[in-house]
Short mmCIF file of C-alpha atoms in Angstrom, two decimals:
data_model
loop_
_atom_site.label_atom_id
_atom_site.label_comp_id
_atom_site.label_asym_id
_atom_site.label_seq_id
_atom_site.Cartn_x
_atom_site.Cartn_y
_atom_site.Cartn_z
CA MET X 252 -3.42 11.15 22.04
CA GLN X 253 -2.70 9.89 18.69
CA ASN X 254 -0.75 6.36 20.36
CA GLN X 255 -3.93 6.05 22.36
CA ARG X 256 -6.03 5.84 19.81
CA ASP X 257 -3.91 3.58 17.80
CA SER X 258 -3.64 0.89 20.35
CA SER X 259 -4.66 -2.45 20.28
CA PRO X 260 -8.46 -2.36 21.17
CA SER X 261 -9.21 0.67 18.77
CA VAL X 262 -7.50 -1.35 15.82
CA PHE X 263 -10.26 -4.32 16.63
CA ARG X 264 -13.30 -1.84 17.34
CA HIS X 265 -12.41 -0.15 13.95
CA LEU X 266 -11.15 -3.09 12.19
CA ASP X 267 -13.59 -3.55 8.75
CA TRP X 268 -14.84 -6.50 9.38
CA VAL X 269 -16.98 -7.51 6.42
CA THR X 270 -13.64 -7.69 4.57
CA VAL X 271 -12.07 -9.85 6.90
CA PHE X 272 -15.28 -12.28 6.46
CA ILE X 273 -14.96 -12.04 2.66
CA TYR X 274 -11.56 -13.43 2.96
CA LEU X 275 -12.33 -16.30 5.48
CA ALA X 276 -14.95 -17.49 2.98
CA MET X 277 -12.64 -17.33 0.35
CA VAL X 278 -9.90 -19.12 1.97
CA ILE X 279 -12.14 -22.10 3.16
CA ALA X 280 -13.25 -21.92 -0.26
CA GLY X 281 -9.70 -22.56 -1.14
CA VAL X 282 -9.06 -25.12 0.73
CA VAL X 283 -12.43 -27.25 -0.40
CA SER X 284 -11.64 -26.94 -3.78
CA ILE X 285 -7.94 -27.61 -3.13
CA TYR X 286 -9.06 -31.00 -2.02
CA ALA X 287 -11.25 -31.67 -4.84
CA ALA X 288 -8.96 -30.76 -7.38
CA SER X 289 -5.87 -33.08 -5.48
CA TYR X 290 -8.37 -35.82 -4.21
CA ASP X 291 -7.59 -39.41 -5.82
CA PHE X 292 -10.11 -41.76 -4.38
CA ASP X 293 -7.77 -42.93 -1.33
CA ASN X 294 -10.24 -40.95 1.49
CA ALA X 295 -7.43 -38.89 2.34
CA SER X 296 -8.68 -36.78 5.27
CA MET X 297 -9.55 -32.99 3.63
CA PHE X 298 -6.51 -32.12 7.19
CA SER X 299 -4.04 -33.91 6.79
CA PHE X 300 -0.77 -32.48 6.47
CA ASP X 301 -0.38 -35.32 3.14
CA GLU X 302 -2.59 -33.53 0.57
CA PHE X 303 -2.11 -30.32 -0.76
CA SER X 304 -5.60 -29.17 1.42
CA GLY X 305 -4.02 -29.98 4.62
CA LYS X 306 -0.64 -28.28 3.71
CA GLN X 307 -3.35 -24.88 2.77
CA ILE X 308 -4.47 -25.27 6.13
CA ARG X 309 -1.17 -24.61 7.58
CA TRP X 310 -0.46 -22.11 5.40
CA ILE X 311 -3.39 -20.30 6.37
CA GLY X 312 -2.94 -20.74 9.77
CA LEU X 313 0.41 -19.38 9.94
CA GLY X 314 -1.00 -16.57 7.44
CA LEU X 315 -3.99 -15.90 9.86
CA ILE X 316 -1.13 -15.18 12.88
CA LEU X 317 1.00 -13.49 10.38
CA GLY X 318 -1.86 -11.04 9.87
CA PHE X 319 -2.87 -11.05 13.46
CA ILE X 320 0.80 -9.67 14.14
CA VAL X 321 0.09 -7.32 11.56
CA LEU X 322 -3.38 -5.76 12.74
CA LEU X 323 -1.33 -5.40 16.02
CA THR X 324 1.67 -3.41 14.85
CA ASP X 325 1.51 0.42 14.82
CA SER X 326 -0.06 1.74 11.58
CA ARG X 327 2.75 4.19 11.07
CA ILE X 328 5.97 1.37 11.17
CA TYR X 329 4.42 1.29 7.33
CA ASP X 330 4.53 5.00 6.06
CA THR X 331 7.73 5.39 8.22
CA TYR X 332 9.88 2.25 6.98
CA ALA X 333 7.87 1.88 3.46
CA TYR X 334 11.77 2.93 1.90
CA PRO X 335 13.84 0.49 3.75
CA ILE X 336 11.61 -2.51 3.06
CA TYR X 337 11.20 -1.54 -0.42
CA ILE X 338 15.58 -1.98 -0.72
CA ILE X 339 15.34 -4.77 1.57
CA PHE X 340 13.01 -6.72 -1.30
CA LEU X 341 15.08 -5.46 -4.06
CA VAL X 342 18.10 -6.70 -2.65
CA ILE X 343 16.59 -9.82 -1.84
CA LEU X 344 15.27 -10.12 -5.91
CA LEU X 345 18.71 -9.25 -7.19
CA ILE X 346 20.15 -12.14 -5.06
CA THR X 347 17.43 -14.68 -5.64
CA PRO X 348 18.42 -16.00 -9.47
CA PHE X 349 21.99 -16.65 -7.79
CA ILE X 350 20.71 -18.90 -4.46
CA ALA X 351 17.35 -20.38 -6.27
CA HIS X 352 17.17 -23.84 -7.58
CA ASP X 353 15.86 -24.14 -11.27
CA ILE X 354 12.42 -25.57 -11.13
CA LYS X 355 10.81 -25.59 -14.66
CA GLY X 356 12.91 -23.18 -16.07
CA SER X 357 12.65 -20.43 -13.18
CA LYS X 358 14.88 -19.61 -10.47
CA SER X 359 12.75 -17.52 -7.57
CA TRP X 360 11.76 -19.99 -5.30
CA ILE X 361 14.28 -19.40 -2.47
CA SER X 362 14.41 -22.80 0.09
CA LEU X 363 14.47 -22.34 3.61
CA GLY X 364 14.59 -25.87 5.54
CA PRO X 365 11.59 -27.50 4.98
CA MET X 366 9.69 -24.86 2.92
CA SER X 367 10.47 -22.48 -0.04
CA LEU X 368 9.12 -19.03 -0.72
CA GLN X 369 9.30 -16.62 -3.53
CA PRO X 370 10.25 -13.33 -2.90
CA ALA X 371 8.50 -11.66 -5.68
CA GLU X 372 4.67 -12.33 -4.06
CA PHE X 373 6.23 -10.55 -1.00
CA ALA X 374 7.85 -7.68 -3.15
CA LYS X 375 4.24 -6.40 -4.35
CA VAL X 376 3.60 -5.41 -0.57
CA ALA X 377 6.89 -3.50 -0.94
CA THR X 378 6.34 -1.99 -4.09
CA ALA X 379 2.58 -0.91 -2.98
CA LEU X 380 4.15 0.83 0.06
CA ALA X 381 7.08 2.60 -1.49
CA LEU X 382 4.89 4.05 -4.24
CA ALA X 383 2.19 5.36 -1.65
CA LYS X 384 5.10 6.81 0.30
CA LEU X 385 6.00 8.84 -2.97
CA PHE X 386 3.09 9.99 -3.09
CA SER X 387 2.14 10.72 0.40
CA GLY X 388 5.32 12.89 0.22
CA TYR X 389 4.82 17.39 0.68
CA ASN X 390 3.60 18.89 -1.77
CA PHE X 391 3.70 15.62 -4.37
CA VAL X 392 1.83 15.67 -7.31
CA LEU X 393 2.51 13.85 -10.17
CA ASN X 394 1.59 16.19 -13.11
CA ALA X 395 3.74 18.59 -11.54
CA ARG X 396 6.76 17.73 -12.86
CA PRO X 397 8.10 14.84 -15.66
CA ILE X 398 10.20 13.96 -12.82
CA ASN X 399 7.67 12.79 -11.05
CA TYR X 400 6.77 10.04 -13.51
CA VAL X 401 10.20 9.16 -13.64
CA LYS X 402 10.28 8.18 -9.72
CA ALA X 403 7.21 6.69 -10.05
CA LEU X 404 7.95 4.60 -12.85
CA LEU X 405 11.41 3.90 -11.32
CA ILE X 406 9.43 2.19 -8.39
CA ILE X 407 7.87 -0.22 -10.55
CA PHE X 408 10.14 -1.36 -13.40
CA THR X 409 12.98 -2.42 -10.62
CA PRO X 410 10.84 -4.99 -9.27
CA ILE X 411 9.84 -5.85 -12.69
CA ILE X 412 13.25 -6.08 -14.61
CA LEU X 413 14.95 -8.27 -11.04
CA ILE X 414 11.96 -10.50 -11.46
CA LEU X 415 12.21 -11.16 -15.43
CA LEU X 416 15.96 -11.87 -14.67
CA GLN X 417 14.46 -14.90 -12.42
CA ASN X 418 12.66 -15.77 -16.20
CA GLU X 419 9.23 -15.16 -13.84
CA THR X 420 7.21 -13.17 -16.55
CA GLY X 421 3.87 -13.68 -15.15
CA SER X 422 4.73 -12.77 -11.42
CA ALA X 423 6.57 -9.63 -13.16
CA LEU X 424 3.90 -8.65 -15.08
CA ALA X 425 1.29 -8.64 -12.01
CA TYR X 426 3.57 -5.17 -11.23
CA MET X 427 1.59 -3.79 -14.49
CA ALA X 428 -1.61 -3.12 -12.52
CA LEU X 429 -0.26 -0.17 -10.82
CA PHE X 430 -0.63 1.54 -13.61
CA PHE X 431 -4.08 2.11 -12.72
CA VAL X 432 -2.93 3.55 -8.95
CA LEU X 433 -1.46 6.10 -11.78
CA TYR X 434 -4.07 6.96 -13.29
CA ARG X 435 -6.61 7.56 -10.31
CA GLU X 436 -3.71 9.62 -9.06
CA GLY X 437 -3.58 11.79 -12.27
CA MET X 438 -2.05 10.16 -15.18
CA SER X 439 -3.36 10.79 -18.45
CA GLY X 440 -5.93 8.13 -19.48
CA LEU X 441 -4.50 9.02 -22.99
CA ILE X 442 -1.65 6.48 -21.79
CA LEU X 443 -4.09 3.96 -20.85
CA PHE X 444 -5.77 4.10 -24.58
CA ALA X 445 -1.67 3.88 -26.10
CA ALA X 446 -1.31 0.86 -23.99
CA ALA X 447 -4.42 -0.89 -25.01
CA PHE X 448 -4.07 0.34 -28.44
CA ALA X 449 -0.48 -1.06 -27.89
CA VAL X 450 -2.20 -4.90 -27.65
CA VAL X 451 -4.75 -4.27 -30.20
CA ILE X 452 -1.51 -3.70 -32.84
CA PHE X 453 0.65 -6.81 -31.41
CA VAL X 454 -2.47 -9.25 -31.61
CA VAL X 455 -3.35 -7.98 -35.12
CA ALA X 456 -0.08 -8.44 -36.05
CA VAL X 457 0.81 -11.76 -35.03
CA LYS X 458 -2.69 -13.20 -36.06
CA PHE X 459 -3.16 -11.49 -39.07
CA THR X 460 -0.15 -12.29 -41.37
CA ASP X 461 -0.80 -14.81 -43.82
CA LEU X 462 -3.39 -12.66 -45.87
CA SER X 463 -3.19 -9.59 -48.19
CA MET X 464 -4.86 -6.92 -48.68
CA MET X 465 -3.75 -4.29 -51.49
CA GLY X 466 -0.81 -5.86 -51.29
CA VAL X 467 -0.37 -5.24 -47.73
CA PRO X 468 -0.24 -7.77 -45.08
CA SER X 469 -3.84 -8.08 -43.67
CA GLY X 470 -2.52 -7.55 -40.27
CA GLU X 471 -0.76 -4.30 -41.07
CA PHE X 472 -3.79 -3.01 -43.30
CA ALA X 473 -5.86 -3.47 -40.38
CA ILE X 474 -3.97 -1.95 -38.02
CA MET X 475 -2.76 1.60 -40.56
CA ILE X 476 -6.83 1.92 -40.97
CA MET X 477 -7.04 1.82 -37.44
CA ILE X 478 -4.61 4.54 -36.96
CA MET X 479 -6.28 6.70 -39.70
CA LEU X 480 -9.39 6.80 -37.77
CA ILE X 481 -7.46 7.37 -34.65
CA MET X 482 -5.90 10.18 -36.30
CA ILE X 483 -9.44 11.62 -37.59
CA VAL X 484 -10.94 10.98 -34.40
CA MET X 485 -8.35 12.58 -32.12
CA THR X 486 -7.99 15.38 -34.18
CA PHE X 487 -11.35 16.26 -33.92
CA LEU X 488 -11.50 16.02 -30.22
CA TYR X 489 -8.26 18.31 -29.86
CA ASP X 490 -9.38 20.92 -32.44
CA ARG X 491 -13.18 20.59 -31.80
CA ARG X 492 -13.59 22.02 -35.49
CA LEU X 493 -14.42 19.95 -38.52
CA GLU X 494 -11.64 21.43 -41.02
CA LEU X 495 -8.81 19.17 -40.09
CA PRO X 496 -10.54 15.81 -39.52
CA ARG X 497 -12.81 16.37 -42.77
CA ASN X 498 -9.99 17.42 -44.81
CA LEU X 499 -7.93 13.97 -43.63
CA VAL X 500 -10.66 11.92 -44.37
CA ILE X 501 -10.90 12.99 -47.83
CA TRP X 502 -6.99 12.56 -47.81
CA PHE X 503 -7.48 9.13 -46.85
CA GLY X 504 -10.50 8.14 -48.59
CA GLY X 505 -9.41 9.06 -51.83
CA VAL X 506 -6.30 8.02 -51.94
CA LEU X 507 -7.33 4.36 -50.69
CA LEU X 508 -9.99 4.48 -53.89
CA ILE X 509 -7.37 5.54 -56.31
CA VAL X 510 -5.29 2.47 -55.38
CA TRP X 511 -7.95 0.18 -54.98
CA ILE X 512 -9.03 1.53 -58.50
CA LEU X 513 -6.14 0.92 -60.18
CA GLY X 514 -5.20 -2.24 -58.14
CA SER X 515 -8.36 -4.22 -58.65
CA LEU X 516 -9.79 -2.95 -61.95
CA CYS X 517 -7.03 -1.82 -63.98
CA GLY X 518 -4.56 -4.89 -62.75
CA ILE X 519 -1.77 -1.93 -62.29
CA SER X 520 0.54 -3.43 -59.23
CA LEU X 521 1.59 -0.59 -56.54
CA PRO X 522 3.67 -0.81 -53.12
CA GLY X 523 0.69 -1.06 -51.12
CA MET X 524 2.75 -0.80 -47.85
CA ALA X 525 4.92 2.22 -48.58
CA ILE X 526 1.66 4.18 -50.23
CA MET X 527 -0.44 3.92 -47.19
CA ILE X 528 2.90 4.85 -45.10
CA GLY X 529 3.33 7.94 -47.14
CA MET X 530 -0.39 8.02 -46.93
CA ILE X 531 -0.05 8.56 -42.73
CA VAL X 532 3.22 10.42 -42.62
CA ILE X 533 1.69 13.13 -45.36
CA ALA X 534 -1.25 13.46 -43.13
CA ALA X 535 0.41 13.89 -39.98
CA ALA X 536 3.02 16.71 -41.42
CA TYR X 537 -0.40 18.32 -42.50
CA VAL X 538 -1.82 18.60 -38.77
CA ALA X 539 1.48 19.65 -37.16
CA VAL X 540 2.12 22.60 -40.00
CA GLU X 541 -1.69 23.43 -39.03
CA ALA X 542 -0.51 23.05 -35.21
CA ILE X 543 2.30 25.29 -35.73
CA LYS X 544 0.27 27.69 -37.68
CA ARG X 545 -2.54 28.35 -35.73
CA HIS X 546 -0.25 28.07 -32.01
CA ARG X 547 -2.62 24.40 -30.82
CA PRO X 548 0.17 22.39 -29.52
CA GLN X 549 -2.44 20.02 -28.74
CA LEU X 550 -2.43 18.87 -31.95
CA PHE X 551 0.80 17.41 -31.45
CA VAL X 552 -1.05 14.22 -29.66
CA PRO X 553 -2.84 12.74 -33.19
CA VAL X 554 0.40 13.40 -35.04
CA VAL X 555 2.96 11.38 -32.41
CA THR X 556 -0.17 8.96 -31.40
CA ALA X 557 0.17 7.94 -35.74
CA VAL X 558 3.87 8.09 -35.82
CA LEU X 559 4.64 6.02 -32.88
CA SER X 560 1.72 3.52 -33.79
CA VAL X 561 3.46 2.65 -36.73
CA GLY X 562 6.64 2.26 -35.30
CA PHE X 563 5.46 0.18 -33.12
CA MET X 564 3.47 -2.10 -35.67
CA PHE X 565 6.68 -2.88 -37.49
CA SER X 566 8.70 -3.52 -34.00
CA VAL X 567 5.95 -6.59 -33.52
CA ASN X 568 7.47 -9.17 -35.44
CA PHE X 569 10.73 -8.22 -33.38
CA ALA X 570 9.40 -8.50 -30.21
CA PHE X 571 7.45 -11.40 -30.78
CA GLN X 572 10.57 -13.58 -31.86
CA GLN X 573 12.34 -12.56 -27.91
CA LEU X 574 10.01 -14.04 -26.01
CA GLN X 575 10.52 -17.52 -25.60
CA PRO X 576 9.32 -20.44 -27.86
CA HIS X 577 6.48 -21.78 -25.57
CA GLN X 578 5.68 -18.19 -24.42
CA GLN X 579 5.36 -17.84 -28.25
CA GLN X 580 3.41 -20.88 -28.87
CA ARG X 581 1.06 -20.08 -25.82
CA ILE X 582 0.06 -16.76 -27.77
CA ARG X 583 -0.48 -18.73 -31.00
CA VAL X 584 -3.04 -21.08 -29.47
CA VAL X 585 -5.00 -18.07 -27.76
CA LEU X 586 -5.60 -16.26 -30.63
CA GLY X 587 -6.39 -18.99 -33.06
CA ILE X 588 -3.39 -19.19 -34.94
CA GLU X 589 -2.81 -22.91 -34.24
CA GLU X 590 -4.86 -25.91 -32.06
CA ASP X 591 -1.95 -27.98 -30.20
CA LEU X 592 -4.38 -29.83 -28.14
CA ARG X 593 -1.65 -31.86 -27.53
CA GLY X 594 0.93 -29.68 -26.33
CA ALA X 595 1.02 -25.78 -25.70
CA GLY X 596 -3.61 -25.48 -25.66
CA TYR X 597 -3.50 -28.88 -23.73
CA ASN X 598 -4.44 -27.47 -20.32
CA VAL X 599 -6.79 -24.79 -21.38
CA ASN X 600 -8.75 -26.97 -23.94
CA GLN X 601 -9.50 -29.66 -20.89
CA SER X 602 -9.90 -26.98 -18.66
CA LYS X 603 -12.83 -25.88 -20.80
CA ILE X 604 -14.09 -29.16 -21.22
CA ALA X 605 -14.37 -29.35 -17.10
CA ILE X 606 -15.95 -26.56 -16.35
CA GLY X 607 -18.25 -26.82 -19.78
CA SER X 608 -19.18 -30.25 -17.92
CA GLY X 609 -20.67 -28.62 -15.02
CA GLY X 610 -23.21 -26.95 -16.24
CA LEU X 611 -25.34 -25.01 -13.98
CA LEU X 612 -25.63 -27.00 -10.57
CA GLY X 613 -22.14 -29.08 -11.16
CA LYS X 614 -21.59 -32.58 -10.68
CA GLY X 615 -21.21 -32.70 -6.84
CA PHE X 616 -18.25 -32.03 -4.56
CA LEU X 617 -15.84 -34.92 -5.59
CA ASN X 618 -17.81 -36.16 -8.20
CA GLY X 619 -15.62 -33.76 -11.19
CA THR X 620 -14.24 -36.70 -13.88
CA GLN X 621 -12.21 -34.28 -15.41
CA THR X 622 -10.62 -33.21 -12.27
CA LYS X 623 -10.87 -36.80 -10.83
CA LEU X 624 -8.68 -38.41 -14.07
CA LYS X 625 -6.45 -35.54 -13.80
CA TYR X 626 -6.84 -34.17 -17.35
CA VAL X 627 -5.62 -30.72 -16.08
CA PRO X 628 -2.07 -30.43 -15.03
CA GLU X 629 -1.57 -28.06 -11.85
CA GLN X 630 -5.44 -28.02 -11.80
CA HIS X 631 -4.86 -27.08 -7.68
CA THR X 632 -2.86 -24.33 -8.64
CA ASP X 633 -3.19 -22.00 -11.48
CA PHE X 634 -6.30 -24.10 -12.80
CA ILE X 635 -7.84 -24.17 -9.65
CA PHE X 636 -11.17 -22.14 -10.87
CA CYS X 637 -11.89 -25.30 -13.52
CA THR X 638 -12.27 -27.44 -10.38
CA ILE X 639 -15.33 -25.26 -8.97
CA GLY X 640 -16.66 -24.75 -12.10
CA GLU X 641 -17.06 -28.52 -13.24
CA GLU X 642 -17.92 -29.88 -9.40
CA GLU X 643 -20.15 -26.66 -8.31
CA GLY X 644 -21.36 -25.24 -12.16
CA PHE X 645 -22.49 -22.04 -12.91
CA LEU X 646 -24.13 -21.03 -10.01
CA GLY X 647 -20.72 -21.85 -7.56
CA SER X 648 -18.35 -20.19 -10.44
CA ILE X 649 -20.57 -17.00 -9.77
CA ILE X 650 -20.51 -16.49 -6.10
CA ILE X 651 -16.76 -16.99 -6.78
CA VAL X 652 -16.65 -14.01 -8.76
CA ALA X 653 -19.04 -12.65 -6.66
CA LEU X 654 -16.59 -13.14 -3.64
CA TYR X 655 -14.10 -11.54 -5.48
CA LEU X 656 -15.97 -8.37 -6.91
CA ALA X 657 -17.39 -7.81 -3.27
CA LEU X 658 -13.66 -8.10 -2.24
CA ILE X 659 -12.18 -5.66 -4.58
CA LEU X 660 -15.39 -2.95 -4.13
CA ARG X 661 -15.08 -3.13 -0.58
CA VAL X 662 -10.92 -2.04 -1.01
CA ILE X 663 -12.09 1.10 -3.52
CA SER X 664 -14.29 1.69 -0.86
CA ILE X 665 -11.72 1.72 1.83
CA ALA X 666 -9.44 3.69 -0.54
CA GLU X 667 -11.61 6.36 -1.29
CA ARG X 668 -12.49 7.14 2.76
CA GLN X 669 -8.57 7.33 3.89
CA PRO X 670 -7.76 10.96 4.88
CA ARG X 671 -4.01 10.23 3.67
CA PRO X 672 -2.63 9.86 0.67
CA PHE X 673 -0.39 7.35 1.97
CA GLY X 674 -3.60 5.22 2.76
CA ARG X 675 -5.45 6.01 -0.80
CA VAL X 676 -2.56 4.81 -2.74
CA TYR X 677 -1.55 2.04 -0.96
CA ALA X 678 -5.16 0.82 -1.10
CA TYR X 679 -5.58 1.31 -5.03
CA CYS X 680 -2.71 -1.40 -4.91
CA VAL X 681 -3.99 -3.59 -3.17
CA ALA X 682 -6.90 -3.30 -5.38
CA SER X 683 -5.12 -3.25 -8.84
CA TYR X 684 -3.26 -6.52 -7.67
CA PHE X 685 -6.15 -8.36 -6.93
CA ILE X 686 -8.46 -7.05 -10.41
CA PHE X 687 -4.75 -8.43 -12.56
CA HIS X 688 -4.62 -11.80 -10.73
CA PHE X 689 -8.36 -11.97 -10.90
CA CYS X 690 -9.02 -11.07 -14.30
CA ILE X 691 -6.03 -12.73 -15.78
CA ASN X 692 -6.55 -15.80 -14.00
CA ILE X 693 -9.80 -16.24 -14.87
CA GLY X 694 -8.71 -15.58 -18.57
CA MET X 695 -6.37 -17.93 -18.55
CA VAL X 696 -8.81 -20.91 -17.44
CA ILE X 697 -11.71 -20.07 -20.33
CA GLY X 698 -9.04 -19.53 -22.71
CA LEU X 699 -8.66 -15.68 -22.87
CA CYS X 700 -5.68 -15.01 -22.10
CA PRO X 701 -2.00 -16.80 -22.54
CA VAL X 702 -1.31 -19.20 -19.71
CA ILE X 703 1.60 -17.39 -17.65
CA GLY X 704 1.10 -18.60 -14.06
CA ILE X 705 -1.03 -16.18 -12.30
CA PRO X 706 -2.67 -17.37 -9.42
CA LEU X 707 -6.10 -17.13 -7.94
CA PRO X 708 -5.63 -15.30 -4.80
CA PHE X 709 -7.03 -17.02 -1.66
CA LEU X 710 -8.09 -19.86 -3.50
CA SER X 711 -5.09 -21.63 -5.82
CA TYR X 712 -2.78 -23.48 -3.68
CA GLY X 713 1.17 -22.02 -2.49
CA GLY X 714 1.67 -20.71 0.74
CA SER X 715 3.57 -17.53 -0.72
CA SER X 716 0.85 -16.27 -2.73
CA LEU X 717 -1.32 -16.80 0.23
CA TRP X 718 0.82 -15.11 2.33
CA GLY X 719 2.06 -12.29 -0.08
CA PHE X 720 -2.21 -11.20 -0.34
CA THR X 721 -3.06 -11.94 3.31
CA LEU X 722 0.03 -8.98 3.98
CA LEU X 723 -1.36 -7.00 1.22
CA LEU X 724 -4.76 -7.22 2.68
CA PHE X 725 -4.01 -6.67 6.39
CA ILE X 726 -1.75 -3.70 6.10
CA LEU X 727 -4.35 -2.19 4.67
CA LEU X 728 -6.54 -3.05 7.11
CA ARG X 729 -4.14 -2.12 10.02
CA ILE X 730 -3.96 1.39 7.59
CA ASP X 731 -7.72 1.55 8.10
CA SER X 732 -8.36 1.17 11.60
CA ALA X 733 -5.65 4.04 12.07
CA ARG X 734 -7.68 6.25 9.61
CA LYS X 735 -9.63 8.13 12.61
CA SER X 736 -6.04 9.07 14.20
CA TYR X 737 -5.44 11.23 11.29
CA SER X 738 -8.63 12.64 10.93
#
């Protein structure tokens, strides 16, 4: 009976056509934008295979065939063979650096006759399937046992490590979006908070290194003040009593006041860094002792948070030095430490000029001067959004953003109506990938994020990206169309 209900006619009867129409609108917008970005006054047709737009149309046609095949495939195959598919792609990622050609320092593209494919884009599908398979296991609950976290993290980090070996930092970072899936499935929000705070520590420590306050570099001074405040707030949240946080406020405020008076008014030079670290260590020890005395182990959370934050603060400079020189340069430009408008900051600066010049309604299709004069390199790939901003203006940009928001919300809606954990987790993996690529790519183009080579799904030129996201979406549509078979 299930085989009958999972047959081809029922697939198209229960297919989420709204998502399909959004997908078609986005790939069409992508072709038009790619043609505008690569147009060079030679009046070549948009459909010419000599143009990037024509090549993209070919990729779209093959992608639609691929999506149609996915829809005709039994939905249970993705569940049954999730782990074998994952292992196959891990092997492909492992051998890629040995057989790939070096392209701008990256060895992530495999040549297959007249075309080249990037396995990292397709491995996103395999990783999403494997993670969904893990969570759909019998009685699997993420928080039930620590080993469950180990299994989930192993599935996520193995492809990340293999892709980093290909010198593809941007593609590897995209897999970090899957942490949102873990949060949806029960991971403590404290972990996401820790990750966000780690980013804040990294940014502040790198950006503010030249100035000093009370004998402490201003970056480290600001971080330790934040650690003190977070420790006070977390102590209150986990204890629900005013005694401990009040004592911490008195301790931190009193010592800082004394150090400031001695340093500024009395002219006494004090080892500010050692004093502030000592303040945090003594406060952590005090809270730890109270936790033991009152049998409240939850109070160890602010203690561990403070200690790890201080340790991470001192590791930032070492971690920053491990990045490639061009990556360090891009981060400095984004943080405003350097301008470098002729070097690392050139693309972003020209992109912002292009978007700003578009105004409300834009300059019109094929009328963008920044676009036509090729001021923004790689404009048909990672920087495709600046073409939209220049030629279609704020209104066109808002329409594209609205399409992405509609797609993401639709995928989340599909996730919430799945009767099985496999479909729900896979759908949230898809949503997480889209959110990450959308936010980071737009952030790159307008200068809020470092340039790390993240394409805009369905709009940026490229067969691997288009096929990868098409597979992600159409597998989800196939799983969703079969949901009534399990209800």
